[in-house]
Short mmCIF file of C-alpha atoms and ligand atoms in Angstrom, two decimals:
data_model
loop_
_atom_site.label_atom_id
_atom_site.label_comp_id
_atom_site.label_asym_id
_atom_site.label_seq_id
_atom_site.Cartn_x
_atom_site.Cartn_y
_atom_site.Cartn_z
CA MET A 1 135.60 29.72 -25.57
CA ILE A 2 132.05 30.72 -24.67
CA ARG A 3 131.69 28.56 -21.39
CA LEU A 4 135.53 30.54 -20.43
CA SER A 5 133.90 33.24 -21.30
CA LEU A 6 130.72 33.58 -19.14
CA PHE A 7 133.01 31.80 -16.96
CA CYS A 8 135.16 35.07 -16.67
CA PHE A 9 132.13 36.87 -16.49
CA ALA A 10 130.76 35.23 -13.39
CA LEU A 11 134.10 35.89 -11.66
CA LEU A 12 133.57 39.47 -12.25
CA GLY A 13 130.62 39.26 -10.56
CA CYS A 14 128.42 40.07 -13.49
CA SER A 15 124.92 38.73 -12.89
CA ALA A 16 123.09 39.84 -15.79
CA LEU A 17 125.40 37.65 -17.81
CA PHE A 18 123.85 34.19 -16.57
CA ALA A 19 120.72 36.23 -18.38
CA ASP A 20 122.50 36.14 -21.49
CA ASP A 21 121.59 32.87 -22.59
CA LEU A 22 123.15 31.79 -25.73
CA ALA A 23 119.78 30.74 -27.64
CA SER A 24 118.39 34.64 -27.04
CA ARG A 25 121.10 35.80 -28.89
CA PRO A 26 119.08 37.23 -32.07
CA ASN A 27 119.45 35.22 -35.63
CA ILE A 28 120.59 36.79 -38.60
CA LEU A 29 119.76 35.94 -41.59
CA PHE A 30 121.64 37.85 -44.54
CA ILE A 31 120.47 38.21 -47.60
CA PHE A 32 122.92 38.89 -50.85
CA SER A 33 122.12 39.75 -54.11
CA ASP A 34 124.75 40.53 -56.61
CA ASP A 35 124.82 43.89 -58.44
CA HIS A 36 120.79 44.75 -57.18
CA ALA A 37 120.30 48.50 -58.24
CA ILE A 38 118.02 50.20 -55.78
CA LYS A 39 116.01 51.31 -58.54
CA ALA A 40 114.99 47.75 -58.76
CA ILE A 41 114.05 47.57 -55.66
CA SER A 42 110.78 49.16 -55.29
CA ALA A 43 110.46 50.30 -51.26
CA TYR A 44 113.29 52.61 -52.75
CA GLY A 45 110.87 54.41 -54.88
CA GLY A 46 111.23 55.35 -58.55
CA ASP A 47 110.12 54.92 -62.00
CA LEU A 48 110.56 50.84 -62.54
CA ALA A 49 109.25 50.08 -59.25
CA LYS A 50 105.48 50.63 -60.52
CA VAL A 51 106.49 48.31 -63.04
CA ALA A 52 108.10 45.99 -61.85
CA PRO A 53 107.03 45.50 -57.73
CA THR A 54 109.28 43.48 -55.10
CA PRO A 55 106.57 43.12 -52.38
CA ASN A 56 108.58 40.62 -50.52
CA ILE A 57 111.76 43.01 -50.04
CA ASP A 58 109.41 45.88 -49.73
CA ARG A 59 107.83 43.79 -46.77
CA LEU A 60 110.75 43.37 -45.02
CA ALA A 61 111.06 47.44 -45.51
CA HIS A 62 107.83 48.31 -44.18
CA GLU A 63 108.22 45.68 -41.30
CA GLY A 64 111.81 47.17 -40.45
CA MET A 65 114.12 49.83 -41.53
CA LEU A 66 114.98 51.11 -45.36
CA PHE A 67 118.92 52.50 -45.31
CA ARG A 68 118.29 55.98 -47.50
CA ASN A 69 122.12 57.04 -47.63
CA SER A 70 123.66 53.25 -48.02
CA PHE A 71 127.14 53.29 -49.66
CA CYS A 72 129.77 50.60 -50.72
CA ALA A 73 133.47 51.10 -50.38
CA ASN A 74 134.71 49.78 -53.39
CA SER A 75 131.64 49.11 -56.16
CA ILE A 76 132.82 45.40 -57.22
CA CYS A 77 131.85 42.20 -55.99
CA GLY A 78 134.50 40.37 -53.84
CA PRO A 79 136.24 43.50 -52.47
CA SER A 80 132.50 44.37 -51.14
CA ARG A 81 132.25 40.74 -49.94
CA ALA A 82 135.49 40.96 -48.64
CA THR A 83 135.10 44.66 -46.72
CA ILE A 84 131.27 42.95 -45.25
CA LEU A 85 132.99 40.42 -44.02
CA THR A 86 136.26 42.14 -42.09
CA GLY A 87 134.36 45.46 -41.62
CA LYS A 88 137.37 47.66 -43.46
CA HIS A 89 138.08 49.00 -46.82
CA SER A 90 139.74 47.51 -49.65
CA HIS A 91 143.52 48.46 -49.05
CA LYS A 92 143.41 47.11 -45.20
CA ASN A 93 141.40 43.78 -45.93
CA GLY A 94 143.90 43.44 -49.01
CA PHE A 95 141.06 41.81 -51.05
CA MET A 96 141.57 45.13 -53.60
CA ARG A 97 140.53 44.02 -56.95
CA ASN A 98 138.43 40.86 -58.37
CA THR A 99 141.17 39.72 -60.01
CA GLY A 100 144.10 38.54 -57.11
CA LYS A 101 144.77 35.88 -54.60
CA GLY A 102 141.99 35.88 -52.67
CA LEU A 103 140.68 36.68 -49.20
CA ASP A 104 143.89 36.69 -46.43
CA GLN A 105 141.81 34.09 -44.45
CA SER A 106 144.55 35.12 -41.81
CA GLN A 107 142.97 38.20 -40.55
CA TRP A 108 139.77 38.81 -38.40
CA THR A 109 136.70 38.01 -40.02
CA LEU A 110 132.84 38.69 -38.70
CA ALA A 111 132.19 34.77 -39.24
CA LYS A 112 135.38 33.65 -37.35
CA THR A 113 134.10 35.58 -34.50
CA LEU A 114 130.25 34.91 -34.49
CA GLN A 115 131.34 31.23 -34.66
CA ALA A 116 133.83 31.13 -31.72
CA ALA A 117 130.74 33.14 -29.71
CA GLY A 118 128.68 30.25 -30.55
CA TYR A 119 126.73 30.94 -33.28
CA SER A 120 125.94 28.30 -36.25
CA THR A 121 127.09 29.77 -39.06
CA ALA A 122 126.74 28.73 -42.79
CA VAL A 123 127.23 31.19 -46.49
CA ILE A 124 125.44 29.27 -49.37
CA GLY A 125 125.77 30.37 -52.79
CA LYS A 126 127.73 33.16 -54.37
CA TRP A 127 131.44 33.71 -52.52
CA HIS A 128 133.49 34.97 -54.82
CA LEU A 129 136.63 35.49 -52.22
CA MET A 130 138.24 32.95 -54.25
CA SER A 131 140.03 31.20 -50.88
CA GLU A 132 138.17 28.36 -49.13
CA PRO A 133 135.30 30.05 -46.69
CA GLN A 134 136.47 30.04 -42.74
CA GLY A 135 134.50 30.85 -40.20
CA PHE A 136 131.29 28.85 -41.60
CA ASP A 137 130.03 25.25 -39.84
CA HIS A 138 128.48 25.06 -43.31
CA TRP A 139 129.19 26.65 -46.83
CA GLU A 140 128.28 25.76 -50.26
CA ILE A 141 129.46 27.91 -52.96
CA LEU A 142 129.04 28.69 -56.35
CA PRO A 143 132.69 28.43 -58.50
CA GLY A 144 133.43 31.75 -59.17
CA GLN A 145 130.66 33.75 -60.70
CA GLY A 146 128.66 31.04 -60.96
CA SER A 147 125.64 29.83 -63.82
CA TYR A 148 121.89 30.49 -63.55
CA TYR A 149 120.89 26.83 -65.19
CA ASN A 150 121.82 24.00 -63.11
CA PRO A 151 124.30 25.44 -61.48
CA ASP A 152 127.79 23.77 -60.21
CA PHE A 153 127.92 24.08 -56.46
CA ILE A 154 131.25 23.43 -54.49
CA GLN A 155 130.71 21.10 -51.44
CA GLN A 156 132.31 21.16 -48.42
CA ASP A 157 134.31 18.31 -49.50
CA GLY A 158 136.16 20.07 -52.36
CA LYS A 159 134.33 18.07 -54.85
CA THR A 160 131.75 19.90 -57.01
CA LYS A 161 128.49 18.64 -58.18
CA ARG A 162 125.91 20.10 -60.67
CA PHE A 163 122.16 20.72 -59.61
CA GLU A 164 119.17 20.71 -61.92
CA GLY A 165 117.33 23.83 -61.86
CA TYR A 166 117.87 28.18 -60.75
CA ALA A 167 120.59 28.94 -59.31
CA THR A 168 118.07 31.51 -57.11
CA ASP A 169 115.76 28.80 -56.11
CA LEU A 170 118.88 26.42 -55.21
CA THR A 171 120.39 29.00 -53.17
CA THR A 172 117.25 29.61 -51.05
CA ASP A 173 116.47 25.47 -50.95
CA LYS A 174 119.59 24.75 -49.72
CA SER A 175 119.54 27.90 -46.85
CA ILE A 176 116.13 26.18 -45.96
CA ALA A 177 117.52 22.73 -45.52
CA TRP A 178 120.41 24.35 -43.39
CA LEU A 179 117.94 26.04 -41.29
CA GLU A 180 115.81 22.42 -40.96
CA GLN A 181 119.01 20.36 -39.70
CA ARG A 182 121.03 23.26 -37.87
CA ASP A 183 122.10 23.10 -34.51
CA ARG A 184 118.50 24.26 -32.64
CA SER A 185 120.41 25.65 -29.25
CA LYS A 186 122.80 28.09 -30.94
CA PRO A 187 121.31 30.91 -32.35
CA PHE A 188 122.45 31.10 -36.22
CA LEU A 189 124.42 33.37 -38.92
CA LEU A 190 122.78 32.82 -42.28
CA MET A 191 124.72 34.20 -45.92
CA CYS A 192 122.19 33.43 -48.64
CA GLN A 193 123.89 34.54 -51.51
CA HIS A 194 122.21 34.62 -54.51
CA LYS A 195 124.21 35.26 -58.36
CA ALA A 196 121.08 36.90 -59.30
CA PRO A 197 120.90 39.65 -61.13
CA HIS A 198 124.55 39.71 -62.04
CA ARG A 199 125.14 39.59 -65.98
CA THR A 200 124.01 37.81 -68.35
CA PHE A 201 120.88 38.33 -66.50
CA ALA A 202 119.31 35.16 -67.62
CA PRO A 203 115.88 34.75 -66.17
CA PRO A 204 114.11 31.66 -64.55
CA LEU A 205 112.55 29.86 -67.70
CA ARG A 206 108.98 30.12 -65.08
CA LEU A 207 109.35 34.09 -65.39
CA LEU A 208 110.58 34.74 -68.85
CA ASP A 209 107.34 36.65 -70.10
CA ALA A 210 106.94 38.41 -66.82
CA TYR A 211 107.38 41.65 -68.05
CA ASP A 212 106.75 41.12 -72.09
CA ASP A 213 104.02 43.31 -72.03
CA VAL A 214 105.10 46.22 -69.90
CA GLU A 215 106.22 49.51 -70.78
CA ILE A 216 109.59 50.18 -69.39
CA PRO A 217 110.53 53.64 -68.41
CA GLU A 218 113.93 55.11 -69.97
CA PRO A 219 116.66 56.66 -67.84
CA ALA A 220 117.08 60.47 -68.86
CA THR A 221 120.42 59.47 -69.65
CA LEU A 222 120.39 56.69 -71.60
CA PHE A 223 122.41 58.59 -74.55
CA ASP A 224 125.02 60.73 -72.14
CA ASP A 225 127.53 61.84 -74.32
CA TYR A 226 130.19 62.23 -71.15
CA ALA A 227 130.85 66.11 -71.78
CA ASN A 228 131.65 68.44 -69.17
CA ARG A 229 133.17 65.27 -66.56
CA SER A 230 136.27 63.43 -66.45
CA VAL A 231 137.69 62.22 -70.50
CA THR A 232 137.80 58.72 -68.84
CA LEU A 233 133.84 58.36 -69.52
CA ALA A 234 134.34 58.62 -72.71
CA THR A 235 136.59 55.59 -73.26
CA ASN A 236 134.30 53.10 -71.06
CA GLU A 237 133.31 50.21 -72.32
CA MET A 238 130.17 49.36 -70.41
CA GLU A 239 127.77 51.12 -72.94
CA ILE A 240 124.05 49.32 -73.89
CA ASP A 241 125.25 50.50 -77.31
CA ARG A 242 128.73 49.12 -77.73
CA HIS A 243 129.70 46.53 -75.39
CA PHE A 244 126.02 44.71 -74.74
CA ASP A 245 127.02 41.56 -75.83
CA TRP A 246 129.09 38.11 -75.23
CA ALA A 247 131.05 37.63 -77.85
CA TYR A 248 131.31 41.27 -79.34
CA ASP A 249 131.91 42.53 -82.41
CA ALA A 250 130.96 46.00 -83.34
CA LYS A 251 131.37 45.55 -87.13
CA VAL A 252 129.09 42.92 -87.10
CA ARG A 253 126.03 43.85 -85.51
CA LYS A 254 124.14 40.57 -85.73
CA ASP A 255 126.03 38.44 -84.31
CA GLU A 256 125.51 39.72 -80.88
CA ARG A 257 124.79 36.83 -78.42
CA GLY A 258 124.85 36.27 -74.61
CA ASP A 259 123.76 39.54 -73.14
CA VAL A 260 120.89 40.55 -75.57
CA LYS A 261 120.30 36.54 -76.07
CA LEU A 262 119.59 36.48 -79.93
CA PRO A 263 119.96 33.74 -81.98
CA PRO A 264 121.48 31.35 -82.48
CA PRO A 265 122.42 31.81 -78.97
CA ASP A 266 125.21 28.75 -79.12
CA ARG A 267 127.15 29.50 -82.05
CA TYR A 268 129.97 30.90 -80.52
CA GLY A 269 129.27 29.13 -77.24
CA THR A 270 126.92 31.30 -74.41
CA PRO A 271 127.64 29.05 -71.53
CA GLU A 272 124.37 29.72 -69.86
CA TYR A 273 122.60 28.31 -73.08
CA ASN A 274 125.17 25.81 -73.30
CA ARG A 275 123.93 24.42 -69.68
CA MET A 276 120.15 23.83 -70.30
CA ASN A 277 119.31 20.13 -71.39
CA ALA A 278 116.42 19.93 -74.04
CA GLN A 279 113.47 20.96 -72.25
CA GLN A 280 114.91 24.34 -71.14
CA LYS A 281 116.34 25.16 -73.89
CA ALA A 282 112.77 24.41 -75.94
CA ALA A 283 111.30 27.09 -73.11
CA TRP A 284 114.03 29.45 -73.63
CA ASP A 285 113.37 28.98 -77.54
CA ALA A 286 109.84 29.24 -77.31
CA HIS A 287 110.50 32.42 -75.82
CA PHE A 288 113.27 34.92 -77.08
CA GLY A 289 112.49 32.63 -80.73
CA PRO A 290 109.46 34.87 -81.91
CA GLN A 291 110.75 37.95 -80.32
CA ASN A 292 114.31 37.34 -82.30
CA GLN A 293 112.98 37.04 -85.06
CA GLU A 294 110.74 39.84 -85.12
CA PHE A 295 113.73 42.56 -84.31
CA LEU A 296 115.92 40.58 -86.80
CA LYS A 297 113.76 40.79 -89.48
CA GLU A 298 113.35 44.19 -89.01
CA PHE A 299 116.93 44.90 -88.57
CA ALA A 300 117.50 43.27 -92.05
CA ALA A 301 115.22 45.41 -93.68
CA GLY A 302 117.34 48.52 -92.41
CA LYS A 303 114.49 50.06 -90.75
CA MET A 304 116.16 50.47 -87.88
CA THR A 305 118.40 53.36 -86.88
CA GLU A 306 121.25 53.37 -84.38
CA ARG A 307 118.92 54.73 -81.25
CA ASP A 308 116.09 52.48 -82.15
CA ILE A 309 118.59 49.13 -81.41
CA VAL A 310 119.65 51.11 -78.30
CA HIS A 311 116.09 51.22 -77.20
CA TRP A 312 115.38 47.57 -78.41
CA LYS A 313 118.59 46.14 -76.17
CA TYR A 314 118.14 47.95 -73.32
CA ARG A 315 114.26 46.84 -73.10
CA ARG A 316 115.37 43.15 -73.59
CA TYR A 317 118.39 43.89 -70.81
CA MET A 318 115.73 45.36 -68.52
CA ARG A 319 113.60 42.90 -68.99
CA ASN A 320 115.51 40.00 -68.23
CA TYR A 321 117.11 41.66 -65.54
CA LEU A 322 113.60 42.44 -63.87
CA CYS A 323 112.99 38.61 -63.99
CA THR A 324 116.22 37.60 -62.50
CA VAL A 325 115.19 40.36 -59.82
CA LYS A 326 111.31 39.19 -59.45
CA ALA A 327 112.80 35.30 -58.25
CA VAL A 328 115.01 36.92 -55.84
CA ASP A 329 112.44 38.85 -54.14
CA GLU A 330 109.87 35.38 -54.53
CA ASN A 331 113.21 33.73 -52.87
CA VAL A 332 113.39 36.58 -50.15
CA GLY A 333 109.45 35.20 -49.89
CA ARG A 334 110.44 31.84 -49.08
CA LEU A 335 112.86 32.42 -46.50
CA LEU A 336 110.14 34.66 -44.38
CA LYS A 337 107.62 32.00 -44.96
CA TYR A 338 109.76 29.93 -43.66
CA LEU A 339 110.98 32.24 -40.32
CA ASP A 340 107.10 32.85 -39.51
CA ASP A 341 106.23 29.11 -40.24
CA ASN A 342 109.05 27.77 -37.70
CA GLY A 343 108.82 30.45 -34.95
CA LEU A 344 111.43 31.98 -36.15
CA ALA A 345 110.79 35.43 -37.25
CA GLU A 346 110.80 37.22 -33.89
CA ASN A 347 114.20 36.68 -32.84
CA THR A 348 115.84 36.98 -36.08
CA VAL A 349 117.40 39.68 -37.72
CA VAL A 350 116.92 39.60 -41.48
CA VAL A 351 119.05 41.96 -43.86
CA TYR A 352 118.52 42.29 -47.56
CA SER A 353 121.41 43.80 -49.37
CA SER A 354 123.40 43.49 -52.56
CA ASP A 355 127.24 44.04 -53.00
CA GLN A 356 126.91 47.01 -54.78
CA GLY A 357 124.74 49.14 -56.90
CA PHE A 358 124.67 49.01 -61.13
CA TYR A 359 123.40 51.07 -64.24
CA LEU A 360 120.10 50.44 -65.62
CA GLY A 361 120.98 52.54 -68.69
CA GLU A 362 121.79 55.69 -66.44
CA HIS A 363 124.94 57.23 -68.44
CA GLY A 364 123.94 54.40 -70.86
CA TRP A 365 125.88 51.90 -68.87
CA TYR A 366 125.18 48.76 -67.37
CA ASP A 367 127.73 47.10 -64.68
CA LYS A 368 129.22 49.11 -61.56
CA ARG A 369 132.61 50.12 -60.66
CA TRP A 370 132.02 54.23 -60.69
CA MET A 371 131.68 56.17 -58.22
CA PHE A 372 128.25 57.71 -59.64
CA GLU A 373 125.04 57.03 -57.49
CA GLU A 374 123.63 53.96 -59.19
CA SER A 375 126.82 51.92 -58.54
CA PHE A 376 127.47 53.41 -55.49
CA ARG A 377 124.33 52.84 -53.50
CA MET A 378 123.66 49.99 -52.12
CA PRO A 379 120.71 48.77 -51.19
CA LEU A 380 120.35 48.16 -47.50
CA ILE A 381 116.94 46.70 -45.38
CA ILE A 382 117.25 45.77 -41.89
CA ARG A 383 113.79 44.21 -40.05
CA TRP A 384 114.73 43.60 -36.28
CA PRO A 385 111.38 42.68 -34.57
CA GLY A 386 111.52 45.06 -31.62
CA VAL A 387 114.23 47.15 -31.99
CA ALA A 388 113.91 48.89 -35.79
CA LYS A 389 110.84 51.05 -36.13
CA PRO A 390 108.73 49.69 -38.58
CA GLY A 391 108.85 51.81 -42.04
CA SER A 392 111.87 53.86 -40.53
CA ALA A 393 114.11 55.52 -43.37
CA PRO A 394 117.09 56.94 -41.98
CA GLU A 395 119.38 59.49 -43.75
CA GLN A 396 122.74 58.38 -42.33
CA LEU A 397 125.85 58.17 -44.64
CA VAL A 398 126.18 54.27 -43.91
CA GLN A 399 128.62 52.04 -45.66
CA ASN A 400 129.24 48.21 -46.08
CA ILE A 401 132.37 48.60 -43.47
CA ASP A 402 129.98 49.25 -40.68
CA TYR A 403 128.05 45.70 -41.79
CA ALA A 404 130.58 43.90 -39.65
CA PRO A 405 130.45 45.52 -36.12
CA THR A 406 126.19 46.48 -36.69
CA PHE A 407 126.33 42.19 -36.91
CA LEU A 408 128.88 42.17 -33.95
CA GLU A 409 126.91 44.17 -31.47
CA MET A 410 123.91 42.19 -32.43
CA ALA A 411 125.21 39.40 -31.10
CA GLY A 412 126.63 40.96 -28.07
CA GLU A 413 130.27 40.81 -28.73
CA PRO A 414 132.53 43.12 -28.60
CA ILE A 415 133.83 45.34 -31.98
CA PRO A 416 137.64 45.05 -31.85
CA ALA A 417 140.02 48.49 -32.84
CA GLU A 418 141.49 47.08 -36.44
CA ILE A 419 137.69 47.60 -37.50
CA GLN A 420 137.15 50.59 -39.85
CA GLY A 421 133.32 50.57 -39.97
CA ARG A 422 131.12 51.44 -36.92
CA SER A 423 127.52 49.76 -35.61
CA LEU A 424 124.44 50.68 -36.82
CA VAL A 425 122.73 49.11 -33.61
CA PRO A 426 121.92 52.93 -32.78
CA ILE A 427 120.43 54.13 -35.43
CA LEU A 428 118.68 50.85 -35.66
CA LYS A 429 117.40 51.64 -32.38
CA GLY A 430 116.12 55.19 -33.28
CA GLU A 431 118.84 56.58 -30.70
CA PRO A 432 120.27 59.91 -31.09
CA VAL A 433 123.84 59.55 -32.55
CA ALA A 434 126.44 61.87 -33.77
CA TRP A 435 127.15 60.11 -37.46
CA ARG A 436 129.80 60.60 -39.92
CA ASP A 437 128.98 63.24 -42.30
CA SER A 438 131.27 61.72 -45.00
CA LEU A 439 132.41 58.94 -47.09
CA TYR A 440 135.34 57.66 -48.36
CA TYR A 441 135.51 55.47 -51.75
CA ALA A 442 138.16 53.51 -53.77
CA TYR A 443 138.10 51.84 -57.00
CA TYR A 444 141.24 50.13 -57.62
CA GLU A 445 141.20 47.92 -60.54
CA LEU A 446 142.54 48.05 -63.72
CA GLY A 447 141.37 47.38 -66.87
CA GLU A 448 137.83 45.65 -66.88
CA HIS A 449 135.50 47.69 -68.43
CA ALA A 450 137.80 50.45 -69.12
CA VAL A 451 136.87 52.20 -65.92
CA PRO A 452 140.28 54.13 -64.43
CA GLN A 453 141.18 53.51 -61.03
CA HIS A 454 139.46 56.47 -58.83
CA PHE A 455 138.96 57.44 -55.14
CA GLY A 456 136.45 60.37 -53.55
CA VAL A 457 134.59 61.79 -50.71
CA ARG A 458 131.05 62.24 -50.71
CA THR A 459 128.59 64.07 -48.48
CA ASP A 460 124.95 64.80 -47.90
CA ARG A 461 125.31 66.98 -51.02
CA HIS A 462 128.53 66.94 -52.42
CA LYS A 463 130.59 64.19 -54.31
CA LEU A 464 134.52 64.66 -55.13
CA ILE A 465 135.61 62.37 -57.40
CA HIS A 466 140.10 62.14 -57.79
CA PHE A 467 141.16 60.56 -61.34
CA PRO A 468 145.00 60.14 -60.38
CA VAL A 469 146.08 58.19 -63.40
CA SER A 470 144.82 61.14 -65.64
CA GLY A 471 145.05 64.08 -63.44
CA GLU A 472 141.78 64.87 -62.87
CA TRP A 473 139.21 65.75 -60.27
CA ASN A 474 135.21 66.37 -60.52
CA LEU A 475 132.98 67.70 -58.16
CA PHE A 476 129.22 67.09 -58.84
CA ASP A 477 126.88 68.73 -56.48
CA LEU A 478 123.99 66.37 -56.29
CA GLN A 479 121.11 68.58 -54.88
CA SER A 480 121.06 70.63 -58.13
CA ASP A 481 122.70 68.04 -60.70
CA PRO A 482 121.46 64.59 -59.19
CA GLN A 483 122.31 62.78 -62.97
CA GLU A 484 126.09 64.03 -61.97
CA MET A 485 126.08 65.30 -65.51
CA ARG A 486 128.08 68.43 -64.77
CA SER A 487 131.08 68.71 -62.81
CA ILE A 488 131.60 72.03 -61.12
CA TYR A 489 135.07 71.30 -60.08
CA ASP A 490 136.85 74.28 -61.80
CA ASP A 491 133.71 76.93 -61.40
CA PRO A 492 134.98 80.33 -59.75
CA ASP A 493 131.73 79.71 -57.55
CA ALA A 494 132.38 76.59 -56.43
CA LYS A 495 136.03 77.33 -54.79
CA GLU A 496 135.16 77.33 -51.40
CA ILE A 497 133.19 73.91 -51.65
CA ARG A 498 136.02 72.56 -53.61
CA ASP A 499 138.40 73.57 -50.90
CA GLN A 500 136.36 71.64 -48.29
CA LEU A 501 136.15 68.51 -50.06
CA THR A 502 139.86 68.25 -50.86
CA LYS A 503 140.47 68.59 -47.51
CA GLU A 504 137.93 66.29 -46.62
CA TYR A 505 138.89 64.07 -48.77
CA TYR A 506 142.59 64.06 -47.66
CA ARG A 507 141.94 63.91 -44.03
CA LEU A 508 139.44 60.29 -44.54
CA ARG A 509 142.76 59.34 -46.64
CA ASP A 510 144.76 59.86 -43.33
CA VAL A 511 141.98 58.38 -41.06
CA TYR A 512 141.45 55.02 -43.03
CA GLN A 513 145.52 55.29 -43.59
CA ALA A 514 144.78 54.60 -47.27
CA PRO A 515 147.59 53.83 -49.42
CA PRO A 516 149.76 56.15 -51.67
CA LEU A 517 147.81 57.11 -55.32
CA PRO A 518 148.86 55.88 -58.35
CA LYS A 519 151.12 57.61 -60.26
CA PRO A 520 149.56 60.20 -62.93
CA ALA A 521 150.27 58.21 -66.38
CA LYS A 522 152.27 61.28 -67.89
CA GLY A 523 154.02 62.26 -64.68
CA ASP A 524 152.39 65.36 -64.16
C1 SGN B 601 131.81 39.41 -65.36
C2 SGN B 601 131.36 39.74 -66.47
C3 SGN B 601 131.77 41.54 -65.90
C4 SGN B 601 132.00 42.29 -64.60
C5 SGN B 601 132.43 41.35 -63.75
C6 SGN B 601 132.80 41.65 -62.47
N1 SGN B 601 131.67 39.73 -67.93
O1 SGN B 601 133.68 39.60 -65.70
O2 SGN B 601 130.81 42.36 -67.31
O3 SGN B 601 132.10 43.50 -64.67
O4 SGN B 601 132.48 39.71 -63.94
O5 SGN B 601 131.55 41.14 -62.01
S1 SGN B 601 130.78 38.25 -67.99
O6 SGN B 601 131.00 38.51 -69.54
O7 SGN B 601 131.98 36.88 -67.48
O8 SGN B 601 129.16 38.31 -67.18
S2 SGN B 601 131.05 41.11 -59.73
O9 SGN B 601 130.46 41.46 -59.80
O10 SGN B 601 131.72 39.76 -59.83
O11 SGN B 601 132.17 42.37 -59.74
CA1 CA B 602 128.23 42.35 -57.52
#
């Protein structure tokens, strides 16, 4: 294929092409995590940055470009991954929900194209697209959500093997092992995809106490009352207060476990705990045991109010979540060191991103899905030596539909017309470029965490969210109300901006050829 295209170009008299030695094309190392909120990356700033720094991810930002306004098209795992591989919104690539038949592999994908262009391609870690990976010379993936401790990896021969250790460390070990034995005559695309910091936020045993002595700042909206916005907010099932658990039972609070890691962890069976060997369980018990006893003593003595319990759960949630992030950061450091030690740093583009953001207590929540800022935003940091200005932080509205065309242009490949995103290469090069001034969002899942289907548009200052099933619209002024606590949709003063955004919303639906909206529940 490569030879053929070289031949064709040679016939066209394109002499520059001979300089286009395959090996000189940049390698692409895509380091991807699951549910990593920008607030938990210190390069993005914020309160948590001070207590839980991420020096290795920050290094990428100092040496590269941090996208300040990066968003997903559909804030959920599989759909975000499908969008990255196809450069299209969910309705176009067919992967609209986590439940479903899996990625339709007959369509165009980034991996298939780069493989055909002569890249060595690999995906290691969380995949979550159900159908077997295609377009990768090598793959080794977690089944479904995967496990943190002693995880299974599905091998390319279809067999599943269990590995002792922690998923984030193992995913990096396997990535480095693949880099070591790759075909060095070719550039590579390596997608190193972590399970962390996804629920149930199980920390690496070596870091269990990393944040024990740290005061974790709470978000201002931890006790959101859901007033002044869609009625669907109040019926959510993702509150730290009411739903943060594995085997949730609203009436029997002492039976909480899994998420909160209260004992006895295996009474109802928490899969993570049960995977550990005796030594690992002992380390876990030694850490959580005394803290749990202290909590349960206070709880049994009736000393804790409902709010105290939320504060306690929030702290426990954040400590564990941040420990899983710390392990991701350390493993980013290991990969960067590998590139340095092997003379690969200069010609390798390193990308750090995550499938969506996450609620770290904002609106009282964990999880994602909503078009509110915390889960709509996606971290995106790109180090491209000699091209992206170190320490730069552009403001353009970018989205995960843009990843595939960006990687194609980096690799010198043409961008097919069917792709809906745009290459970020001009932004990376610092070139003046006319850019989009609005983003389209669509969330299609039907039940988990009781988040309704919703759709919307965001500009640099405003956000319009449409809830077609309840027939509601919310409008936020992100400048005066960055926490999105009051919809101004019905304010007489907001008429002009409401009309503008509504028009833009329908325009984007046309541009992206969005399917019909779901029907209102009451037929109004
Ligand atoms: C699991 C989690 C949910 C989470 C989904 C989707 N429950 O079902 O809390 O929203 O995954 O996450 S758990 O009890 O199994 O942890 S996603 O990142 O894969 O989209
Ligand atoms: Ca996710």
